[in-house]
């Protein structure tokens, strides 16, 4: 019988070898149940064609054409992606709402002799659980924010603290973006839905009795919006602050953003995106520093004249409790490791 998901944690208890998403490739690309593989029974073009026939011509004709397409695509999957699956294979199949696409494919798999089943309500039921977790429910555990000005290696320290046993969420990792105009990363950002799935699944795995460490962010990371429950918790959360000299921060930024610093023209183009916040002369000077390779000096000026003032204005809006302040004389690996250990100690207390 169809499997009902009542909590996100139910996914971990499902006794199936493989979760199969039979929606179209674009539906899967936007978001999917974690770990699911994509075996579409209708391509994007086929789905659009069947939908058009259903609305403009005949539901019966649409179902007949759709059934033929599903059978043809199912045969292809049986001959390729599923060709090596053993007799005891147990697949769990879902589509958008647990209807004809998943039901038809599961029926074919059952005829092979496999113990196939479907998800009650399909992806839509899973998505409701994600939205409820992030938009309706309170954040599940106490939050501590790792704060510090630009270039203080917050992301690196957060990840190291997690490796030392602290409970952490790497929001920039989930969003695949470093949270500034220089933040885009290879591969681009996930969709908002995909980010929310990552975050909701991570939140479901948190220990509610322990604080979770997150990096200080604004309401958006690149194009991704943080959900209200988490943002509300972050605004009032106590903070651990990392401090380091400007020269050390500039050196670290050039190292951490090496791929950006190496592309001088792209760096100059990115700097041009700051033109609404600074004078034309300053933007031109920064662009020239980028093109001539004076990247450490450029980083220091961006810290002094752009990022630090913005951070000061943001912090002036609220005064959260500071439960730890860690001053580093440089941002070497040894110093970052020491900072992470001290952050973990603060969380443990």
PDB file of N, CA, C and O in Angstrom, residues 161-223:
ATOM      1  N   UNK A 161      34.616  23.491  13.480  1.00  0.00           N
ATOM      2  CA  UNK A 161      33.921  23.260  14.747  1.00  0.00           C
ATOM      3  C   UNK A 161      32.996  22.048  14.634  1.00  0.00           C
ATOM      4  O   UNK A 161      32.865  21.251  15.570  1.00  0.00           O
ATOM      5  N   UNK A 162      32.350  21.915  13.481  1.00  0.00           N
ATOM      6  CA  UNK A 162      31.510  20.750  13.259  1.00  0.00           C
ATOM      7  C   UNK A 162      32.303  19.461  13.273  1.00  0.00           C
ATOM      8  O   UNK A 162      31.854  18.436  13.818  1.00  0.00           O
ATOM      9  N   UNK A 163      33.484  19.492  12.699  1.00  0.00           N
ATOM     10  CA  UNK A 163      34.348  18.304  12.694  1.00  0.00           C
ATOM     11  C   UNK A 163      34.836  17.957  14.096  1.00  0.00           C
ATOM     12  O   UNK A 163      35.202  16.810  14.367  1.00  0.00           O
ATOM     13  N   UNK A 164      34.800  18.935  14.995  1.00  0.00           N
ATOM     14  CA  UNK A 164      35.205  18.712  16.386  1.00  0.00           C
ATOM     15  C   UNK A 164      34.035  18.317  17.282  1.00  0.00           C
ATOM     16  O   UNK A 164      34.191  18.218  18.489  1.00  0.00           O
ATOM     17  N   UNK A 165      32.868  18.127  16.695  1.00  0.00           N
ATOM     18  CA  UNK A 165      31.731  17.649  17.471  1.00  0.00           C
ATOM     19  C   UNK A 165      30.631  18.652  17.725  1.00  0.00           C
ATOM     20  O   UNK A 165      29.586  18.300  18.280  1.00  0.00           O
ATOM     21  N   UNK A 166      30.842  19.913  17.342  1.00  0.00           N
ATOM     22  CA  UNK A 166      29.782  20.906  17.521  1.00  0.00           C
ATOM     23  C   UNK A 166      28.655  20.631  16.524  1.00  0.00           C
ATOM     24  O   UNK A 166      28.875  20.068  15.448  1.00  0.00           O
ATOM     25  N   UNK A 167      27.453  21.018  16.886  1.00  0.00           N
ATOM     26  CA  UNK A 167      26.306  20.888  15.996  1.00  0.00           C
ATOM     27  C   UNK A 167      26.238  22.151  15.138  1.00  0.00           C
ATOM     28  O   UNK A 167      26.069  23.251  15.665  1.00  0.00           O
ATOM     29  N   UNK A 168      26.397  21.998  13.827  1.00  0.00           N
ATOM     30  CA  UNK A 168      26.479  23.168  12.952  1.00  0.00           C
ATOM     31  C   UNK A 168      25.586  22.991  11.727  1.00  0.00           C
ATOM     32  O   UNK A 168      25.253  21.871  11.327  1.00  0.00           O
ATOM     33  N   UNK A 169      25.221  24.115  11.131  1.00  0.00           N
ATOM     34  CA  UNK A 169      24.566  24.140   9.826  1.00  0.00           C
ATOM     35  C   UNK A 169      25.381  25.069   8.924  1.00  0.00           C
ATOM     36  O   UNK A 169      25.567  26.245   9.246  1.00  0.00           O
ATOM     37  N   UNK A 170      25.858  24.541   7.804  1.00  0.00           N
ATOM     38  CA  UNK A 170      26.599  25.349   6.849  1.00  0.00           C
ATOM     39  C   UNK A 170      25.617  25.888   5.810  1.00  0.00           C
ATOM     40  O   UNK A 170      25.376  25.283   4.766  1.00  0.00           O
ATOM     41  N   UNK A 171      25.032  27.048   6.110  1.00  0.00           N
ATOM     42  CA  UNK A 171      24.009  27.609   5.240  1.00  0.00           C
ATOM     43  C   UNK A 171      24.577  28.004   3.877  1.00  0.00           C
ATOM     44  O   UNK A 171      23.917  27.828   2.847  1.00  0.00           O
ATOM     45  N   UNK A 172      25.791  28.539   3.863  1.00  0.00           N
ATOM     46  CA  UNK A 172      26.393  28.931   2.585  1.00  0.00           C
ATOM     47  C   UNK A 172      26.703  27.703   1.737  1.00  0.00           C
ATOM     48  O   UNK A 172      26.590  27.745   0.513  1.00  0.00           O
ATOM     49  N   UNK A 173      27.075  26.604   2.393  1.00  0.00           N
ATOM     50  CA  UNK A 173      27.292  25.364   1.656  1.00  0.00           C
ATOM     51  C   UNK A 173      25.994  24.866   1.035  1.00  0.00           C
ATOM     52  O   UNK A 173      25.966  24.420  -0.123  1.00  0.00           O
ATOM     53  N   UNK A 174      24.908  24.931   1.792  1.00  0.00           N
ATOM     54  CA  UNK A 174      23.609  24.493   1.270  1.00  0.00           C
ATOM     55  C   UNK A 174      23.149  25.386   0.121  1.00  0.00           C
ATOM     56  O   UNK A 174      22.516  24.920  -0.829  1.00  0.00           O
ATOM     57  N   UNK A 175      23.450  26.680   0.223  1.00  0.00           N
ATOM     58  CA  UNK A 175      23.040  27.637  -0.814  1.00  0.00           C
ATOM     59  C   UNK A 175      24.057  27.733  -1.944  1.00  0.00           C
ATOM     60  O   UNK A 175      23.793  28.402  -2.950  1.00  0.00           O
ATOM     61  N   UNK A 176      25.205  27.079  -1.794  1.00  0.00           N
ATOM     62  CA  UNK A 176      26.295  27.136  -2.771  1.00  0.00           C
ATOM     63  C   UNK A 176      26.611  28.577  -3.172  1.00  0.00           C
ATOM     64  O   UNK A 176      26.678  28.936  -4.345  1.00  0.00           O
ATOM     65  N   UNK A 177      26.812  29.388  -2.145  1.00  0.00           N
ATOM     66  CA  UNK A 177      27.090  30.812  -2.357  1.00  0.00           C
ATOM     67  C   UNK A 177      27.738  31.358  -1.092  1.00  0.00           C
ATOM     68  O   UNK A 177      27.358  30.974   0.016  1.00  0.00           O
ATOM     69  N   UNK A 178      28.708  32.266  -1.252  1.00  0.00           N
ATOM     70  CA  UNK A 178      29.427  32.785  -0.087  1.00  0.00           C
ATOM     71  C   UNK A 178      28.853  34.081   0.465  1.00  0.00           C
ATOM     72  O   UNK A 178      29.459  34.733   1.304  1.00  0.00           O
ATOM     73  N   UNK A 179      27.670  34.441  -0.002  1.00  0.00           N
ATOM     74  CA  UNK A 179      26.915  35.482   0.673  1.00  0.00           C
ATOM     75  C   UNK A 179      27.333  36.913   0.416  1.00  0.00           C
ATOM     76  O   UNK A 179      27.072  37.782   1.236  1.00  0.00           O
ATOM     77  N   UNK A 180      27.982  37.214  -0.696  1.00  0.00           N
ATOM     78  CA  UNK A 180      28.316  38.599  -1.021  1.00  0.00           C
ATOM     79  C   UNK A 180      28.336  38.730  -2.533  1.00  0.00           C
ATOM     80  O   UNK A 180      28.104  37.766  -3.265  1.00  0.00           O
ATOM     81  N   UNK A 181      28.626  39.944  -3.010  1.00  0.00           N
ATOM     82  CA  UNK A 181      28.702  40.146  -4.450  1.00  0.00           C
ATOM     83  C   UNK A 181      29.805  39.290  -5.065  1.00  0.00           C
ATOM     84  O   UNK A 181      29.769  38.959  -6.255  1.00  0.00           O
ATOM     85  N   UNK A 182      30.781  38.884  -4.257  1.00  0.00           N
ATOM     86  CA  UNK A 182      31.857  38.016  -4.724  1.00  0.00           C
ATOM     87  C   UNK A 182      31.556  36.539  -4.406  1.00  0.00           C
ATOM     88  O   UNK A 182      32.435  35.696  -4.513  1.00  0.00           O
ATOM     89  N   UNK A 183      30.313  36.257  -4.035  1.00  0.00           N
ATOM     90  CA  UNK A 183      29.985  34.947  -3.495  1.00  0.00           C
ATOM     91  C   UNK A 183      29.647  33.821  -4.441  1.00  0.00           C
ATOM     92  O   UNK A 183      29.633  32.660  -4.018  1.00  0.00           O
ATOM     93  N   UNK A 184      29.312  34.052  -5.739  1.00  0.00           N
ATOM     94  CA  UNK A 184      28.926  32.935  -6.600  1.00  0.00           C
ATOM     95  C   UNK A 184      29.981  31.836  -6.644  1.00  0.00           C
ATOM     96  O   UNK A 184      31.186  32.105  -6.650  1.00  0.00           O
ATOM     97  N   UNK A 185      29.509  30.586  -6.668  1.00  0.00           N
ATOM     98  CA  UNK A 185      30.396  29.432  -6.673  1.00  0.00           C
ATOM     99  C   UNK A 185      30.099  28.559  -7.891  1.00  0.00           C
ATOM    100  O   UNK A 185      29.025  28.656  -8.496  1.00  0.00           O
ATOM    101  N   UNK A 186      31.051  27.723  -8.241  1.00  0.00           N
ATOM    102  CA  UNK A 186      30.893  26.836  -9.391  1.00  0.00           C
ATOM    103  C   UNK A 186      29.638  25.981  -9.228  1.00  0.00           C
ATOM    104  O   UNK A 186      29.344  25.483  -8.147  1.00  0.00           O
ATOM    105  N   UNK A 187      28.908  25.815 -10.314  1.00  0.00           N
ATOM    106  CA  UNK A 187      27.699  25.016 -10.275  1.00  0.00           C
ATOM    107  C   UNK A 187      26.435  25.815 -10.051  1.00  0.00           C
ATOM    108  O   UNK A 187      25.331  25.315 -10.278  1.00  0.00           O
ATOM    109  N   UNK A 188      26.585  27.067  -9.599  1.00  0.00           N
ATOM    110  CA  UNK A 188      25.415  27.899  -9.376  1.00  0.00           C
ATOM    111  C   UNK A 188      24.626  27.491  -8.145  1.00  0.00           C
ATOM    112  O   UNK A 188      24.924  26.496  -7.492  1.00  0.00           O
ATOM    113  N   UNK A 189      23.616  28.276  -7.829  1.00  0.00           N
ATOM    114  CA  UNK A 189      22.796  28.021  -6.650  1.00  0.00           C
ATOM    115  C   UNK A 189      21.680  27.033  -6.951  1.00  0.00           C
ATOM    116  O   UNK A 189      21.189  26.962  -8.082  1.00  0.00           O
ATOM    117  N   UNK A 190      21.260  26.285  -5.931  1.00  0.00           N
ATOM    118  CA  UNK A 190      20.094  25.433  -6.121  1.00  0.00           C
ATOM    119  C   UNK A 190      18.841  26.297  -6.210  1.00  0.00           C
ATOM    120  O   UNK A 190      18.879  27.500  -5.941  1.00  0.00           O
ATOM    121  N   UNK A 191      17.723  25.690  -6.574  1.00  0.00           N
ATOM    122  CA  UNK A 191      16.461  26.412  -6.510  1.00  0.00           C
ATOM    123  C   UNK A 191      16.109  26.691  -5.054  1.00  0.00           C
ATOM    124  O   UNK A 191      16.658  26.074  -4.136  1.00  0.00           O
ATOM    125  N   UNK A 192      15.192  27.618  -4.845  1.00  0.00           N
ATOM    126  CA  UNK A 192      14.731  27.896  -3.482  1.00  0.00           C
ATOM    127  C   UNK A 192      14.155  26.636  -2.844  1.00  0.00           C
ATOM    128  O   UNK A 192      14.425  26.341  -1.673  1.00  0.00           O
ATOM    129  N   UNK A 193      13.395  25.857  -3.608  1.00  0.00           N
ATOM    130  CA  UNK A 193      12.809  24.626  -3.073  1.00  0.00           C
ATOM    131  C   UNK A 193      13.894  23.616  -2.691  1.00  0.00           C
ATOM    132  O   UNK A 193      13.796  22.958  -1.649  1.00  0.00           O
ATOM    133  N   UNK A 194      14.902  23.484  -3.540  1.00  0.00           N
ATOM    134  CA  UNK A 194      15.964  22.523  -3.248  1.00  0.00           C
ATOM    135  C   UNK A 194      16.741  22.933  -2.000  1.00  0.00           C
ATOM    136  O   UNK A 194      17.107  22.083  -1.175  1.00  0.00           O
ATOM    137  N   UNK A 195      17.002  24.236  -1.867  1.00  0.00           N
ATOM    138  CA  UNK A 195      17.664  24.715  -0.652  1.00  0.00           C
ATOM    139  C   UNK A 195      16.826  24.401   0.577  1.00  0.00           C
ATOM    140  O   UNK A 195      17.337  23.938   1.601  1.00  0.00           O
ATOM    141  N   UNK A 196      15.529  24.653   0.482  1.00  0.00           N
ATOM    142  CA  UNK A 196      14.652  24.410   1.622  1.00  0.00           C
ATOM    143  C   UNK A 196      14.599  22.925   1.976  1.00  0.00           C
ATOM    144  O   UNK A 196      14.525  22.567   3.154  1.00  0.00           O
ATOM    145  N   UNK A 197      14.643  22.067   0.976  1.00  0.00           N
ATOM    146  CA  UNK A 197      14.694  20.626   1.264  1.00  0.00           C
ATOM    147  C   UNK A 197      15.972  20.285   2.023  1.00  0.00           C
ATOM    148  O   UNK A 197      15.940  19.553   3.024  1.00  0.00           O
ATOM    149  N   UNK A 198      17.106  20.802   1.561  1.00  0.00           N
ATOM    150  CA  UNK A 198      18.373  20.541   2.261  1.00  0.00           C
ATOM    151  C   UNK A 198      18.308  21.025   3.698  1.00  0.00           C
ATOM    152  O   UNK A 198      18.719  20.319   4.628  1.00  0.00           O
ATOM    153  N   UNK A 199      17.794  22.230   3.876  1.00  0.00           N
ATOM    154  CA  UNK A 199      17.743  22.819   5.210  1.00  0.00           C
ATOM    155  C   UNK A 199      16.768  22.069   6.102  1.00  0.00           C
ATOM    156  O   UNK A 199      17.070  21.790   7.274  1.00  0.00           O
ATOM    157  N   UNK A 200      15.593  21.741   5.586  1.00  0.00           N
ATOM    158  CA  UNK A 200      14.599  21.041   6.399  1.00  0.00           C
ATOM    159  C   UNK A 200      15.085  19.658   6.816  1.00  0.00           C
ATOM    160  O   UNK A 200      14.862  19.230   7.964  1.00  0.00           O
ATOM    161  N   UNK A 201      15.747  18.951   5.918  1.00  0.00           N
ATOM    162  CA  UNK A 201      16.267  17.630   6.274  1.00  0.00           C
ATOM    163  C   UNK A 201      17.369  17.748   7.324  1.00  0.00           C
ATOM    164  O   UNK A 201      17.452  16.937   8.255  1.00  0.00           O
ATOM    165  N   UNK A 202      18.225  18.768   7.182  1.00  0.00           N
ATOM    166  CA  UNK A 202      19.277  18.981   8.180  1.00  0.00           C
ATOM    167  C   UNK A 202      18.676  19.356   9.522  1.00  0.00           C
ATOM    168  O   UNK A 202      19.128  18.894  10.582  1.00  0.00           O
ATOM    169  N   UNK A 203      17.645  20.195   9.503  1.00  0.00           N
ATOM    170  CA  UNK A 203      16.996  20.603  10.747  1.00  0.00           C
ATOM    171  C   UNK A 203      16.329  19.423  11.440  1.00  0.00           C
ATOM    172  O   UNK A 203      16.336  19.328  12.668  1.00  0.00           O
ATOM    173  N   UNK A 204      15.747  18.516  10.650  1.00  0.00           N
ATOM    174  CA  UNK A 204      15.078  17.347  11.223  1.00  0.00           C
ATOM    175  C   UNK A 204      16.057  16.432  11.943  1.00  0.00           C
ATOM    176  O   UNK A 204      15.672  15.670  12.834  1.00  0.00           O
ATOM    177  N   UNK A 205      17.342  16.502  11.547  1.00  0.00           N
ATOM    178  CA  UNK A 205      18.355  15.644  12.157  1.00  0.00           C
ATOM    179  C   UNK A 205      19.040  16.280  13.361  1.00  0.00           C
ATOM    180  O   UNK A 205      19.874  15.639  14.011  1.00  0.00           O
ATOM    181  N   UNK A 206      18.700  17.534  13.684  1.00  0.00           N
ATOM    182  CA  UNK A 206      19.347  18.214  14.801  1.00  0.00           C
ATOM    183  C   UNK A 206      18.904  17.645  16.140  1.00  0.00           C
ATOM    184  O   UNK A 206      17.763  17.203  16.295  1.00  0.00           O
ATOM    185  N   UNK A 207      19.819  17.695  17.098  1.00  0.00           N
ATOM    186  CA  UNK A 207      19.494  17.333  18.476  1.00  0.00           C
ATOM    187  C   UNK A 207      18.882  18.562  19.139  1.00  0.00           C
ATOM    188  O   UNK A 207      19.560  19.573  19.331  1.00  0.00           O
ATOM    189  N   UNK A 208      17.593  18.518  19.500  1.00  0.00           N
ATOM    190  CA  UNK A 208      16.941  19.721  20.050  1.00  0.00           C
ATOM    191  C   UNK A 208      17.500  20.164  21.388  1.00  0.00           C
ATOM    192  O   UNK A 208      17.263  21.299  21.809  1.00  0.00           O
ATOM    193  N   UNK A 209      18.258  19.291  22.052  1.00  0.00           N
ATOM    194  CA  UNK A 209      18.808  19.643  23.361  1.00  0.00           C
ATOM    195  C   UNK A 209      20.139  20.378  23.252  1.00  0.00           C
ATOM    196  O   UNK A 209      20.663  20.867  24.258  1.00  0.00           O
ATOM    197  N   UNK A 210      20.691  20.462  22.041  1.00  0.00           N
ATOM    198  CA  UNK A 210      21.993  21.109  21.844  1.00  0.00           C
ATOM    199  C   UNK A 210      21.845  22.333  20.958  1.00  0.00           C
ATOM    200  O   UNK A 210      21.010  22.351  20.051  1.00  0.00           O
ATOM    201  N   UNK A 211      22.648  23.376  21.179  1.00  0.00           N
ATOM    202  CA  UNK A 211      22.594  24.533  20.277  1.00  0.00           C
ATOM    203  C   UNK A 211      23.196  24.192  18.924  1.00  0.00           C
ATOM    204  O   UNK A 211      24.061  23.319  18.806  1.00  0.00           O
ATOM    205  N   UNK A 212      22.724  24.876  17.897  1.00  0.00           N
ATOM    206  CA  UNK A 212      23.293  24.711  16.565  1.00  0.00           C
ATOM    207  C   UNK A 212      23.986  26.011  16.181  1.00  0.00           C
ATOM    208  O   UNK A 212      23.462  27.103  16.395  1.00  0.00           O
ATOM    209  N   UNK A 213      25.169  25.893  15.627  1.00  0.00           N
ATOM    210  CA  UNK A 213      25.968  27.047  15.213  1.00  0.00           C
ATOM    211  C   UNK A 213      25.711  27.338  13.745  1.00  0.00           C
ATOM    212  O   UNK A 213      25.809  26.451  12.896  1.00  0.00           O
ATOM    213  N   UNK A 214      25.379  28.595  13.435  1.00  0.00           N
ATOM    214  CA  UNK A 214      25.226  29.030  12.054  1.00  0.00           C
ATOM    215  C   UNK A 214      26.046  30.296  11.854  1.00  0.00           C
ATOM    216  O   UNK A 214      26.303  31.044  12.802  1.00  0.00           O
ATOM    217  N   UNK A 215      26.450  30.526  10.633  1.00  0.00           N
ATOM    218  CA  UNK A 215      27.205  31.736  10.327  1.00  0.00           C
ATOM    219  C   UNK A 215      26.263  32.926  10.193  1.00  0.00           C
ATOM    220  O   UNK A 215      25.126  32.788   9.742  1.00  0.00           O
ATOM    221  N   UNK A 216      26.721  34.092  10.597  1.00  0.00           N
ATOM    222  CA  UNK A 216      25.923  35.314  10.458  1.00  0.00           C
ATOM    223  C   UNK A 216      25.639  35.573   8.981  1.00  0.00           C
ATOM    224  O   UNK A 216      26.553  35.563   8.152  1.00  0.00           O
ATOM    225  N   UNK A 217      24.382  35.768   8.656  1.00  0.00           N
ATOM    226  CA  UNK A 217      23.960  36.030   7.289  1.00  0.00           C
ATOM    227  C   UNK A 217      22.899  37.127   7.307  1.00  0.00           C
ATOM    228  O   UNK A 217      22.337  37.450   8.350  1.00  0.00           O
ATOM    229  N   UNK A 218      22.617  37.665   6.131  1.00  0.00           N
ATOM    230  CA  UNK A 218      21.438  38.510   5.984  1.00  0.00           C
ATOM    231  C   UNK A 218      20.260  37.599   5.677  1.00  0.00           C
ATOM    232  O   UNK A 218      20.366  36.381   5.757  1.00  0.00           O
ATOM    233  N   UNK A 219      19.126  38.180   5.319  1.00  0.00           N
ATOM    234  CA  UNK A 219      17.953  37.358   5.030  1.00  0.00           C
ATOM    235  C   UNK A 219      18.104  36.566   3.731  1.00  0.00           C
ATOM    236  O   UNK A 219      17.332  35.649   3.474  1.00  0.00           O
ATOM    237  N   UNK A 220      19.105  36.950   2.915  1.00  0.00           N
ATOM    238  CA  UNK A 220      19.321  36.241   1.652  1.00  0.00           C
ATOM    239  C   UNK A 220      20.775  35.818   1.531  1.00  0.00           C
ATOM    240  O   UNK A 220      21.688  36.538   1.953  1.00  0.00           O
ATOM    241  N   UNK A 221      20.986  34.650   0.944  1.00  0.00           N
ATOM    242  CA  UNK A 221      22.324  34.186   0.566  1.00  0.00           C
ATOM    243  C   UNK A 221      22.317  34.090  -0.946  1.00  0.00           C
ATOM    244  O   UNK A 221      21.762  33.141  -1.514  1.00  0.00           O
ATOM    245  N   UNK A 222      22.902  35.079  -1.601  1.00  0.00           N
ATOM    246  CA  UNK A 222      22.749  35.143  -3.054  1.00  0.00           C
ATOM    247  C   UNK A 222      21.288  35.379  -3.386  1.00  0.00           C
ATOM    248  O   UNK A 222      20.676  36.347  -2.935  1.00  0.00           O
ATOM    249  N   UNK A 223      20.696  34.455  -4.150  1.00  0.00           N
ATOM    250  CA  UNK A 223      19.287  34.561  -4.520  1.00  0.00           C
ATOM    251  C   UNK A 223      18.384  33.731  -3.616  1.00  0.00           C
ATOM    252  O   UNK A 223      17.169  33.659  -3.857  1.00  0.00           O
TER     253      UNK A 223
END
